[in-house]
PDB file of C-alpha atoms in Angstrom:
ATOM      1  CA  MET A 230      23.170  -0.346 -38.870  1.00 45.00           C
ATOM      2  CA  ASN A 231      26.816  -1.038 -39.649  1.00 73.00           C
ATOM      3  CA  ASN A 232      26.606  -1.694 -43.362  1.00 88.00           C
ATOM      4  CA  GLY A 233      24.743  -0.077 -46.194  1.00 94.00           C
ATOM      5  CA  ILE A 234      23.299  -1.469 -49.395  1.00 96.00           C
ATOM      6  CA  PHE A 235      23.542   0.470 -52.650  1.00 97.00           C
ATOM      7  CA  ILE A 236      21.684  -0.685 -55.761  1.00 98.00           C
ATOM      8  CA  ILE A 237      22.744   0.734 -59.115  1.00 98.00           C
ATOM      9  CA  ALA A 238      20.704  -0.569 -62.047  1.00 98.00           C
ATOM     10  CA  HIS A 239      18.933   0.389 -65.249  1.00 97.00           C
ATOM     11  CA  ALA A 240      15.931   2.638 -64.619  1.00 97.00           C
ATOM     12  CA  PRO A 241      13.512   1.941 -62.979  1.00 98.00           C
ATOM     13  CA  LEU A 242      14.765  -1.363 -61.514  1.00 98.00           C
ATOM     14  CA  ALA A 243      16.788   0.065 -58.607  1.00 98.00           C
ATOM     15  CA  SER A 244      13.898   2.176 -57.304  1.00 98.00           C
ATOM     16  CA  ALA A 245      11.420  -0.659 -57.785  1.00 98.00           C
ATOM     17  CA  LEU A 246      13.584  -3.049 -55.780  1.00 98.00           C
ATOM     18  CA  ARG A 247      13.937  -0.472 -53.007  1.00 98.00           C
ATOM     19  CA  GLN A 248      10.167  -0.001 -52.850  1.00 98.00           C
ATOM     20  CA  CYS A 249       9.651  -3.767 -52.549  1.00 97.00           C
ATOM     21  CA  VAL A 250      12.150  -4.017 -49.694  1.00 97.00           C
ATOM     22  CA  LEU A 251      10.682  -1.046 -47.851  1.00 97.00           C
ATOM     23  CA  HIS A 252       7.226  -2.590 -48.111  1.00 98.00           C
ATOM     24  CA  VAL A 253       8.473  -5.465 -45.943  1.00 96.00           C
ATOM     25  CA  PHE A 254      11.283  -3.740 -43.997  1.00 95.00           C
ATOM     26  CA  PRO A 255      10.423  -0.035 -43.614  1.00 96.00           C
ATOM     27  CA  ASP A 256      13.201   0.420 -41.045  1.00 94.00           C
ATOM     28  CA  ALA A 257      15.818  -0.316 -43.729  1.00 93.00           C
ATOM     29  CA  ALA A 258      15.228   3.007 -45.505  1.00 94.00           C
ATOM     30  CA  ASN A 259      18.299   4.808 -44.125  1.00 93.00           C
ATOM     31  CA  ALA A 260      20.690   1.990 -45.054  1.00 93.00           C
ATOM     32  CA  LEU A 261      19.369   1.333 -48.570  1.00 96.00           C
ATOM     33  CA  ALA A 262      20.292   3.720 -51.381  1.00 97.00           C
ATOM     34  CA  VAL A 263      19.591   3.393 -55.086  1.00 98.00           C
ATOM     35  CA  LEU A 264      20.586   4.927 -58.378  1.00 98.00           C
ATOM     36  CA  ASP A 265      18.499   4.395 -61.498  1.00 98.00           C
ATOM     37  CA  VAL A 266      20.755   4.735 -64.526  1.00 98.00           C
ATOM     38  CA  GLN A 267      18.874   6.581 -67.234  1.00 95.00           C
ATOM     39  CA  PRO A 268      19.256   5.758 -70.933  1.00 93.00           C
ATOM     40  CA  ASN A 269      21.916   7.792 -72.732  1.00 92.00           C
ATOM     41  CA  MET A 270      23.331   9.198 -69.478  1.00 93.00           C
ATOM     42  CA  PRO A 271      27.121   9.531 -69.855  1.00 95.00           C
ATOM     43  CA  SER A 272      29.173   7.179 -67.685  1.00 93.00           C
ATOM     44  CA  ASP A 273      31.066  10.023 -66.008  1.00 95.00           C
ATOM     45  CA  GLU A 274      27.802  11.667 -64.927  1.00 96.00           C
ATOM     46  CA  THR A 275      26.523   8.323 -63.675  1.00 96.00           C
ATOM     47  CA  LEU A 276      29.736   7.776 -61.703  1.00 97.00           C
ATOM     48  CA  ALA A 277      29.477  11.243 -60.144  1.00 97.00           C
ATOM     49  CA  ALA A 278      25.869  10.581 -59.136  1.00 97.00           C
ATOM     50  CA  ALA A 279      26.839   7.162 -57.748  1.00 96.00           C
ATOM     51  CA  ARG A 280      29.654   8.648 -55.645  1.00 95.00           C
ATOM     52  CA  MET A 281      27.290  11.261 -54.227  1.00 96.00           C
ATOM     53  CA  THR A 282      24.649   8.637 -53.430  1.00 95.00           C
ATOM     54  CA  LEU A 283      27.199   6.330 -51.805  1.00 92.00           C
ATOM     55  CA  SER A 284      28.543   9.144 -49.622  1.00 92.00           C
ATOM     56  CA  MET A 285      25.019   9.931 -48.427  1.00 93.00           C
ATOM     57  CA  LEU A 286      24.715   6.404 -46.999  1.00 91.00           C
ATOM     58  CA  ASN A 287      27.434   7.307 -44.491  1.00 88.00           C
ATOM     59  CA  THR A 288      28.209   3.693 -43.539  1.00 89.00           C
ATOM     60  CA  PRO A 289      31.649   2.154 -42.912  1.00 88.00           C
ATOM     61  CA  SER A 290      31.119  -0.498 -45.586  1.00 90.00           C
ATOM     62  CA  THR A 291      28.639  -1.019 -48.373  1.00 94.00           C
ATOM     63  CA  LEU A 292      27.279  -3.885 -50.406  1.00 96.00           C
ATOM     64  CA  VAL A 293      26.870  -2.635 -53.977  1.00 97.00           C
ATOM     65  CA  LEU A 294      24.388  -4.561 -56.101  1.00 98.00           C
ATOM     66  CA  THR A 295      23.918  -4.119 -59.845  1.00 98.00           C
ATOM     67  CA  ASP A 296      21.805  -5.749 -62.510  1.00 97.00           C
ATOM     68  CA  LEU A 297      23.808  -6.888 -65.556  1.00 96.00           C
ATOM     69  CA  PHE A 298      27.506  -7.696 -65.661  1.00 96.00           C
ATOM     70  CA  GLY A 299      29.226  -5.636 -68.352  1.00 94.00           C
ATOM     71  CA  ALA A 300      26.442  -3.051 -68.691  1.00 96.00           C
ATOM     72  CA  THR A 301      26.824   0.626 -67.779  1.00 95.00           C
ATOM     73  CA  PRO A 302      25.533   0.318 -64.178  1.00 97.00           C
ATOM     74  CA  CYS A 303      27.987  -2.513 -63.481  1.00 97.00           C
ATOM     75  CA  ASN A 304      30.904  -0.725 -65.150  1.00 96.00           C
ATOM     76  CA  VAL A 305      30.200   2.391 -63.083  1.00 97.00           C
ATOM     77  CA  ALA A 306      29.862   0.303 -59.919  1.00 97.00           C
ATOM     78  CA  GLN A 307      33.229  -1.341 -60.569  1.00 96.00           C
ATOM     79  CA  LYS A 308      34.856   2.102 -60.657  1.00 95.00           C
ATOM     80  CA  LEU A 309      32.852   3.151 -57.606  1.00 94.00           C
ATOM     81  CA  VAL A 310      34.029   0.326 -55.354  1.00 93.00           C
ATOM     82  CA  ASP A 311      37.692   0.606 -56.349  1.00 89.00           C
ATOM     83  CA  GLY A 312      39.551   1.655 -53.199  1.00 83.00           C
ATOM     84  CA  VAL A 313      36.377   1.836 -51.102  1.00 83.00           C
ATOM     85  CA  ASN A 314      35.404  -0.538 -48.285  1.00 86.00           C
ATOM     86  CA  SER A 315      32.667  -2.292 -50.239  1.00 90.00           C
ATOM     87  CA  ARG A 316      31.713  -5.417 -52.155  1.00 94.00           C
ATOM     88  CA  LEU A 317      30.122  -5.604 -55.603  1.00 96.00           C
ATOM     89  CA  ILE A 318      27.683  -8.312 -56.697  1.00 97.00           C
ATOM     90  CA  THR A 319      25.974  -8.430 -60.088  1.00 97.00           C
ATOM     91  CA  GLY A 320      22.658 -10.054 -60.942  1.00 97.00           C
ATOM     92  CA  VAL A 321      20.584  -8.378 -58.242  1.00 98.00           C
ATOM     93  CA  ASN A 322      17.108  -9.778 -57.761  1.00 97.00           C
ATOM     94  CA  LEU A 323      14.456  -9.413 -55.101  1.00 97.00           C
ATOM     95  CA  PRO A 324      15.175 -12.630 -53.151  1.00 97.00           C
ATOM     96  CA  MET A 325      18.892 -11.762 -53.047  1.00 96.00           C
ATOM     97  CA  LEU A 326      18.123  -8.254 -51.856  1.00 96.00           C
ATOM     98  CA  MET A 327      15.695  -9.417 -49.165  1.00 96.00           C
ATOM     99  CA  ARG A 328      18.351 -11.806 -47.855  1.00 95.00           C
ATOM    100  CA  ALA A 329      20.971  -9.053 -47.839  1.00 94.00           C
ATOM    101  CA  VAL A 330      18.670  -6.755 -45.875  1.00 94.00           C
ATOM    102  CA  THR A 331      17.852  -9.406 -43.291  1.00 91.00           C
ATOM    103  CA  TYR A 332      21.512 -10.346 -42.961  1.00 83.00           C
ATOM    104  CA  ARG A 333      22.476  -6.691 -42.492  1.00 59.00           C
ATOM    105  CA  GLN A 334      20.065  -6.240 -39.591  1.00 49.00           C
TER     106      GLN A 334
END
């Protein structure tokens, strides 16, 4: 369990993707964190919540996945990964996530 995966997306997509992954790979629970961005939540509050969630993963590097390029979750994720040992990919979908989880293991 060297790397973590963090999904930040519009609610409830992040949690739904996590549930799908855990249905197939229940052992991935500790390395898979999510943040559902609620409507009308200020970006600074979202960034604070994202930083807290990322720190709870406690992994040396993290793959950050988000849904839509240019939307609030992606903009927050871009700030989140700045200066952190992580990679950001937009356009998260279930097949991509399943591949990332199997690659991580």
